[in-house]
mmCIF file of C-alpha atoms in Angstrom:
data_model
loop_
_atom_site.group_PDB
_atom_site.id
_atom_site.type_symbol
_atom_site.label_atom_id
_atom_site.label_comp_id
_atom_site.label_asym_id
_atom_site.label_seq_id
_atom_site.Cartn_x
_atom_site.Cartn_y
_atom_site.Cartn_z
ATOM 1 C CA UNK A 1 -6.836 26.885 2.766
ATOM 2 C CA UNK A 2 -4.274 24.047 1.858
ATOM 3 C CA UNK A 3 -5.266 22.194 -1.123
ATOM 4 C CA UNK A 4 -4.760 18.327 -1.786
ATOM 5 C CA UNK A 5 -6.045 15.683 -4.404
ATOM 6 C CA UNK A 6 -5.460 11.872 -5.180
ATOM 7 C CA UNK A 7 -5.000 11.306 -8.945
ATOM 8 C CA UNK A 8 -5.643 8.234 -10.637
ATOM 9 C CA UNK A 9 -7.512 6.542 -13.425
ATOM 10 C CA UNK A 10 -10.004 5.244 -12.641
ATOM 11 C CA UNK A 11 -10.587 7.519 -9.469
ATOM 12 C CA UNK A 12 -14.077 7.526 -8.907
ATOM 13 C CA UNK A 13 -13.848 4.530 -6.267
ATOM 14 C CA UNK A 14 -11.195 6.329 -4.307
ATOM 15 C CA UNK A 15 -11.972 6.724 -0.311
ATOM 16 C CA UNK A 16 -9.075 8.938 0.110
ATOM 17 C CA UNK A 17 -11.135 12.145 -0.091
ATOM 18 C CA UNK A 18 -13.386 10.979 2.623
ATOM 19 C CA UNK A 19 -10.562 9.801 4.704
ATOM 20 C CA UNK A 20 -8.637 13.040 4.566
ATOM 21 C CA UNK A 21 -11.829 14.719 5.261
ATOM 22 C CA UNK A 22 -12.115 12.511 8.499
ATOM 23 C CA UNK A 23 -8.545 13.462 9.280
ATOM 24 C CA UNK A 24 -9.011 17.156 8.870
ATOM 25 C CA UNK A 25 -11.939 17.011 11.260
ATOM 26 C CA UNK A 26 -10.022 14.987 13.863
ATOM 27 C CA UNK A 27 -7.035 17.533 13.772
ATOM 28 C CA UNK A 28 -8.695 20.914 13.266
ATOM 29 C CA UNK A 29 -7.254 21.458 9.868
ATOM 30 C CA UNK A 30 -9.021 23.575 7.117
ATOM 31 C CA UNK A 31 -8.000 21.910 4.037
ATOM 32 C CA UNK A 32 -9.687 20.823 0.731
ATOM 33 C CA UNK A 33 -9.172 17.358 -0.594
ATOM 34 C CA UNK A 34 -10.515 15.953 -3.890
ATOM 35 C CA UNK A 35 -10.172 13.257 -6.341
ATOM 36 C CA UNK A 36 -8.669 13.841 -9.892
ATOM 37 C CA UNK A 37 -9.022 11.966 -12.841
ATOM 38 C CA UNK A 38 -5.794 12.040 -14.639
ATOM 39 C CA UNK A 39 -5.356 12.000 -18.365
ATOM 40 C CA UNK A 40 -3.295 9.269 -19.750
ATOM 41 C CA UNK A 41 -1.711 11.431 -22.172
ATOM 42 C CA UNK A 42 -1.541 14.853 -20.172
ATOM 43 C CA UNK A 43 -0.669 13.503 -16.856
ATOM 44 C CA UNK A 44 2.618 15.440 -16.139
ATOM 45 C CA UNK A 45 0.985 18.693 -17.575
ATOM 46 C CA UNK A 46 -2.158 18.598 -15.637
ATOM 47 C CA UNK A 47 -0.101 17.828 -12.395
ATOM 48 C CA UNK A 48 2.096 20.554 -12.933
ATOM 49 C CA UNK A 49 -0.852 23.053 -13.269
ATOM 50 C CA UNK A 50 -2.257 21.674 -10.118
ATOM 51 C CA UNK A 51 0.680 22.178 -8.114
ATOM 52 C CA UNK A 52 0.538 26.016 -8.977
ATOM 53 C CA UNK A 53 -1.966 26.047 -6.280
ATOM 54 C CA UNK A 54 -1.759 23.067 -4.161
ATOM 55 C CA UNK A 55 0.815 22.018 -1.332
ATOM 56 C CA UNK A 56 0.256 18.208 -1.742
ATOM 57 C CA UNK A 57 -0.825 15.123 -3.714
ATOM 58 C CA UNK A 58 -1.706 11.483 -3.458
ATOM 59 C CA UNK A 59 -0.776 9.212 -6.779
ATOM 60 C CA UNK A 60 -2.490 5.765 -7.499
ATOM 61 C CA UNK A 61 -2.759 3.635 -10.521
ATOM 62 C CA UNK A 62 -1.481 3.893 -13.169
ATOM 63 C CA UNK A 63 0.665 7.236 -12.301
ATOM 64 C CA UNK A 64 2.952 6.029 -9.484
ATOM 65 C CA UNK A 65 5.857 5.690 -11.761
ATOM 66 C CA UNK A 66 5.252 8.636 -13.656
ATOM 67 C CA UNK A 67 4.930 10.799 -10.533
ATOM 68 C CA UNK A 68 8.028 9.295 -9.269
ATOM 69 C CA UNK A 69 9.704 10.564 -12.536
ATOM 70 C CA UNK A 70 8.604 14.024 -12.113
ATOM 71 C CA UNK A 71 10.085 14.620 -8.673
ATOM 72 C CA UNK A 72 13.433 16.172 -7.562
ATOM 73 C CA UNK A 73 13.825 15.078 -4.369
ATOM 74 C CA UNK A 74 13.017 11.602 -2.447
ATOM 75 C CA UNK A 75 12.546 9.454 0.508
ATOM 76 C CA UNK A 76 14.758 6.491 0.738
ATOM 77 C CA UNK A 77 11.780 4.377 0.729
ATOM 78 C CA UNK A 78 10.354 5.984 -2.295
ATOM 79 C CA UNK A 79 13.859 5.634 -3.961
ATOM 80 C CA UNK A 80 13.900 2.008 -3.047
ATOM 81 C CA UNK A 81 10.028 1.473 -4.108
ATOM 82 C CA UNK A 82 10.913 3.566 -7.379
ATOM 83 C CA UNK A 83 7.389 4.616 -7.391
ATOM 84 C CA UNK A 84 5.770 7.505 -5.669
ATOM 85 C CA UNK A 85 2.176 7.396 -3.670
ATOM 86 C CA UNK A 86 2.684 11.248 -2.115
ATOM 87 C CA UNK A 87 4.496 14.262 -3.341
ATOM 88 C CA UNK A 88 4.743 17.246 -1.126
ATOM 89 C CA UNK A 89 5.523 20.796 -2.843
ATOM 90 C CA UNK A 90 8.465 22.293 -0.972
ATOM 91 C CA UNK A 91 9.348 25.860 -0.094
ATOM 92 C CA UNK A 92 11.268 26.308 -3.111
ATOM 93 C CA UNK A 93 8.902 24.762 -5.799
ATOM 94 C CA UNK A 94 10.422 21.565 -6.111
ATOM 95 C CA UNK A 95 8.457 18.375 -5.728
ATOM 96 C CA UNK A 96 9.477 16.034 -2.895
ATOM 97 C CA UNK A 97 8.479 12.343 -3.460
ATOM 98 C CA UNK A 98 7.410 9.570 -0.814
ATOM 99 C CA UNK A 99 5.992 6.353 -0.662
ATOM 100 C CA UNK A 100 3.924 5.460 2.287
ATOM 101 C CA UNK A 101 2.503 2.125 1.336
ATOM 102 C CA UNK A 102 5.056 0.247 2.991
ATOM 103 C CA UNK A 103 4.748 1.997 6.462
ATOM 104 C CA UNK A 104 1.084 1.945 5.993
ATOM 105 C CA UNK A 105 1.140 -1.767 5.880
ATOM 106 C CA UNK A 106 3.409 -2.163 8.754
ATOM 107 C CA UNK A 107 1.461 0.059 10.926
ATOM 108 C CA UNK A 108 -1.705 -1.745 10.087
ATOM 109 C CA UNK A 109 -0.078 -5.368 10.640
ATOM 110 C CA UNK A 110 1.117 -3.664 14.365
ATOM 111 C CA UNK A 111 -2.595 -2.727 14.642
ATOM 112 C CA UNK A 112 -3.383 -6.238 14.253
ATOM 113 C CA UNK A 113 -0.831 -7.632 16.584
ATOM 114 C CA UNK A 114 0.873 -9.306 13.536
ATOM 115 C CA UNK A 115 4.187 -7.430 13.327
ATOM 116 C CA UNK A 116 7.053 -8.784 15.336
ATOM 117 C CA UNK A 117 10.613 -9.126 14.936
ATOM 118 C CA UNK A 118 12.050 -12.146 12.965
ATOM 119 C CA UNK A 119 8.772 -13.396 11.828
ATOM 120 C CA UNK A 120 8.746 -15.793 8.795
ATOM 121 C CA UNK A 121 6.510 -13.868 6.068
ATOM 122 C CA UNK A 122 5.348 -14.875 2.684
ATOM 123 C CA UNK A 123 4.541 -12.360 0.174
ATOM 124 C CA UNK A 124 2.756 -13.287 -3.001
ATOM 125 C CA UNK A 125 3.737 -11.473 -6.145
ATOM 126 C CA UNK A 126 6.648 -9.475 -7.224
ATOM 127 C CA UNK A 127 5.240 -6.581 -8.998
ATOM 128 C CA UNK A 128 5.472 -2.823 -7.758
ATOM 129 C CA UNK A 129 2.809 -3.246 -4.841
ATOM 130 C CA UNK A 130 5.677 -5.691 -3.477
ATOM 131 C CA UNK A 131 8.546 -3.478 -4.630
ATOM 132 C CA UNK A 132 6.824 -0.684 -2.877
ATOM 133 C CA UNK A 133 6.323 -2.281 0.836
ATOM 134 C CA UNK A 134 9.647 -4.448 1.311
ATOM 135 C CA UNK A 135 11.992 -1.675 2.584
ATOM 136 C CA UNK A 136 9.903 -0.953 5.824
ATOM 137 C CA UNK A 137 9.177 -4.828 6.182
ATOM 138 C CA UNK A 138 12.743 -5.379 6.341
ATOM 139 C CA UNK A 139 13.493 -2.599 8.522
ATOM 140 C CA UNK A 140 10.740 -4.385 10.907
ATOM 141 C CA UNK A 141 13.179 -7.509 10.694
ATOM 142 C CA UNK A 142 10.619 -9.298 8.802
ATOM 143 C CA UNK A 143 12.202 -12.685 7.318
ATOM 144 C CA UNK A 144 10.565 -12.463 3.781
ATOM 145 C CA UNK A 145 9.958 -14.976 1.151
ATOM 146 C CA UNK A 146 8.552 -13.860 -2.412
ATOM 147 C CA UNK A 147 6.776 -16.287 -4.384
ATOM 148 C CA UNK A 148 5.645 -15.328 -7.871
ATOM 149 C CA UNK A 149 4.331 -17.079 -10.761
ATOM 150 C CA UNK A 150 7.083 -15.815 -12.896
ATOM 151 C CA UNK A 151 10.013 -17.051 -10.530
ATOM 152 C CA UNK A 152 12.680 -14.654 -12.414
ATOM 153 C CA UNK A 153 11.094 -11.464 -11.189
ATOM 154 C CA UNK A 154 10.970 -12.554 -7.719
ATOM 155 C CA UNK A 155 14.317 -13.095 -8.103
ATOM 156 C CA UNK A 156 15.470 -9.616 -9.437
ATOM 157 C CA UNK A 157 13.528 -8.147 -6.664
ATOM 158 C CA UNK A 158 15.361 -10.220 -3.924
ATOM 159 C CA UNK A 159 18.630 -9.302 -5.106
ATOM 160 C CA UNK A 160 17.550 -5.394 -5.351
ATOM 161 C CA UNK A 161 16.505 -5.740 -1.438
ATOM 162 C CA UNK A 162 19.391 -8.100 -0.238
ATOM 163 C CA UNK A 163 21.353 -5.623 1.455
ATOM 164 C CA UNK A 164 18.477 -4.473 3.797
ATOM 165 C CA UNK A 165 17.447 -7.560 5.504
ATOM 166 C CA UNK A 166 16.429 -11.464 5.367
ATOM 167 C CA UNK A 167 14.797 -11.922 1.962
ATOM 168 C CA UNK A 168 14.781 -15.445 -0.581
ATOM 169 C CA UNK A 169 12.239 -16.562 -3.087
ATOM 170 C CA UNK A 170 10.665 -20.056 -3.413
ATOM 171 C CA UNK A 171 9.017 -22.067 -6.028
ATOM 172 C CA UNK A 172 5.837 -24.274 -5.100
ATOM 173 C CA UNK A 173 7.921 -26.825 -4.724
ATOM 174 C CA UNK A 174 9.829 -25.376 -1.811
ATOM 175 C CA UNK A 175 6.825 -23.790 -0.289
ATOM 176 C CA UNK A 176 4.766 -27.276 0.451
ATOM 177 C CA UNK A 177 7.436 -28.082 3.089
ATOM 178 C CA UNK A 178 7.633 -24.881 4.818
ATOM 179 C CA UNK A 179 5.456 -22.816 7.355
ATOM 180 C CA UNK A 180 5.037 -19.013 7.873
ATOM 181 C CA UNK A 181 3.680 -16.743 10.440
ATOM 182 C CA UNK A 182 2.150 -14.033 8.087
ATOM 183 C CA UNK A 183 1.180 -14.516 4.264
ATOM 184 C CA UNK A 184 0.331 -11.273 2.440
ATOM 185 C CA UNK A 185 -1.272 -11.179 -0.884
ATOM 186 C CA UNK A 186 0.489 -8.530 -3.008
ATOM 187 C CA UNK A 187 -1.037 -9.471 -6.512
ATOM 188 C CA UNK A 188 -3.619 -7.590 -8.184
ATOM 189 C CA UNK A 189 -5.702 -10.705 -9.288
ATOM 190 C CA UNK A 190 -8.601 -9.922 -7.078
ATOM 191 C CA UNK A 191 -9.430 -7.244 -9.390
ATOM 192 C CA UNK A 192 -10.143 -10.008 -11.937
ATOM 193 C CA UNK A 193 -11.897 -12.090 -9.368
ATOM 194 C CA UNK A 194 -8.764 -14.496 -9.203
ATOM 195 C CA UNK A 195 -6.211 -15.319 -6.670
ATOM 196 C CA UNK A 196 -2.806 -17.172 -6.348
ATOM 197 C CA UNK A 197 -3.231 -20.555 -5.036
ATOM 198 C CA UNK A 198 -0.625 -21.558 -2.334
ATOM 199 C CA UNK A 199 -0.442 -24.854 -0.189
ATOM 200 C CA UNK A 200 -3.348 -25.053 1.841
ATOM 201 C CA UNK A 201 -1.215 -26.409 5.119
ATOM 202 C CA UNK A 202 0.221 -22.832 4.912
ATOM 203 C CA UNK A 203 -3.139 -21.143 5.037
ATOM 204 C CA UNK A 204 -4.314 -23.062 7.857
ATOM 205 C CA UNK A 205 -1.278 -22.211 10.224
ATOM 206 C CA UNK A 206 -0.864 -18.604 9.115
ATOM 207 C CA UNK A 207 -2.205 -15.044 9.592
ATOM 208 C CA UNK A 208 -3.176 -13.982 6.120
ATOM 209 C CA UNK A 209 -3.398 -10.684 4.701
ATOM 210 C CA UNK A 210 -4.642 -9.224 1.423
ATOM 211 C CA UNK A 211 -3.243 -5.588 0.461
ATOM 212 C CA UNK A 212 -6.755 -4.908 -1.393
ATOM 213 C CA UNK A 213 -10.319 -4.750 -0.059
ATOM 214 C CA UNK A 214 -13.415 -5.252 -1.644
ATOM 215 C CA UNK A 215 -16.447 -3.313 -0.252
ATOM 216 C CA UNK A 216 -19.204 -5.603 1.439
ATOM 217 C CA UNK A 217 -17.495 -8.719 1.080
ATOM 218 C CA UNK A 218 -13.952 -10.646 1.112
ATOM 219 C CA UNK A 219 -11.448 -10.408 -1.690
ATOM 220 C CA UNK A 220 -11.002 -13.440 -3.655
ATOM 221 C CA UNK A 221 -7.739 -14.467 -1.956
ATOM 222 C CA UNK A 222 -9.348 -14.115 1.621
ATOM 223 C CA UNK A 223 -12.406 -16.196 0.317
ATOM 224 C CA UNK A 224 -9.978 -18.826 -0.910
ATOM 225 C CA UNK A 225 -7.931 -18.670 2.324
ATOM 226 C CA UNK A 226 -10.932 -19.224 4.671
ATOM 227 C CA UNK A 227 -11.867 -21.959 2.519
ATOM 228 C CA UNK A 228 -8.438 -23.716 3.106
ATOM 229 C CA UNK A 229 -8.742 -23.290 6.688
ATOM 230 C CA UNK A 230 -7.239 -19.782 7.329
ATOM 231 C CA UNK A 231 -8.484 -18.403 10.812
ATOM 232 C CA UNK A 232 -7.063 -15.022 10.868
ATOM 233 C CA UNK A 233 -7.664 -13.165 7.963
ATOM 234 C CA UNK A 234 -7.635 -9.243 7.189
ATOM 235 C CA UNK A 235 -8.019 -6.997 4.142
ATOM 236 C CA UNK A 236 -6.051 -4.219 3.314
ATOM 237 C CA UNK A 237 -8.636 -1.379 4.218
ATOM 238 C CA UNK A 238 -6.469 -0.374 7.254
ATOM 239 C CA UNK A 239 -3.407 -0.364 5.148
ATOM 240 C CA UNK A 240 -4.863 2.279 2.891
ATOM 241 C CA UNK A 241 -6.040 4.480 6.108
ATOM 242 C CA UNK A 242 -2.608 4.062 7.500
ATOM 243 C CA UNK A 243 -0.677 5.158 4.384
ATOM 244 C CA UNK A 244 -2.786 7.982 4.124
ATOM 245 C CA UNK A 245 -2.434 8.990 7.782
ATOM 246 C CA UNK A 246 1.414 9.091 6.879
ATOM 247 C CA UNK A 247 0.735 11.313 3.886
ATOM 248 C CA UNK A 248 -1.309 13.738 5.867
ATOM 249 C CA UNK A 249 1.852 13.823 8.486
ATOM 250 C CA UNK A 250 3.735 14.944 5.634
ATOM 251 C CA UNK A 251 1.835 17.729 4.567
ATOM 252 C CA UNK A 252 0.281 18.933 7.797
ATOM 253 C CA UNK A 253 2.902 17.975 10.478
ATOM 254 C CA UNK A 254 0.692 16.119 12.613
ATOM 255 C CA UNK A 255 0.009 12.183 12.442
ATOM 256 C CA UNK A 256 -3.963 11.357 12.797
ATOM 257 C CA UNK A 257 -5.271 8.995 15.054
ATOM 258 C CA UNK A 258 -6.299 6.054 12.405
ATOM 259 C CA UNK A 259 -8.665 3.837 14.663
ATOM 260 C CA UNK A 260 -11.596 5.921 14.961
ATOM 261 C CA UNK A 261 -11.597 7.047 10.945
ATOM 262 C CA UNK A 262 -11.171 3.370 10.261
ATOM 263 C CA UNK A 263 -14.095 2.504 12.352
ATOM 264 C CA UNK A 264 -15.912 5.023 10.738
ATOM 265 C CA UNK A 265 -15.048 4.028 6.986
ATOM 266 C CA UNK A 266 -16.071 0.406 7.914
ATOM 267 C CA UNK A 267 -19.262 1.471 9.159
ATOM 268 C CA UNK A 268 -19.983 3.499 6.235
ATOM 269 C CA UNK A 269 -19.018 0.735 3.741
ATOM 270 C CA UNK A 270 -21.283 -1.526 5.581
ATOM 271 C CA UNK A 271 -24.149 0.696 5.469
ATOM 272 C CA UNK A 272 -23.434 0.990 1.877
ATOM 273 C CA UNK A 273 -22.653 4.829 1.483
#
């Protein structure tokens, strides 16, 4: 039986074990997938011990950069993200690192009908979550503008990805006179009950996506966006399921059908399970 786990700290809230259980049932795979609470001091040693038996792992906060450093082989999107959310043990024992966040986001935007070539896309935030998704979005020919409260961080990120597509930065004053097809919140402010304010004129005329999700309610950013006239909004639960599907494909060689798993997860969350 192939063994997998998701590593993070905290980790009790993770939906990944349930998602991969549903994937396994759908594809007829016999596997074990559990949640592992990583120790901030001994994470590398714990992961090495885990991989003496296991075939793969998902990595979430705060270990994505440390997992990236452990690996010896990488996908291009993982190298550009400089962070890893999926590890696979190769036949020779080496660890292959991937980052499926960006392709998971693209797949979910496509599911919603919100991914078309040459769209103008505003991404809020210039941290690790943004860096993790930029390469696949640029491959999908999105014209990206980064907005960050600390402009210098956005400039550095835009320069890093300038060779891969159309990407620029904007300050608040520059946003006011623009319009976007898609606005994506990639900040973690929602965890503190906060959000990044943007000009109301932008929200009313765009589709709005938050990479985070909150069980039983809208995220703080989506509540704010709707209060400012946003008509089409989505949280990041679909991104979570899609990025998991691409990890599952890397390990097991088959890409699960996301739609029934997402529907099942939404139903369970609404029921409070």
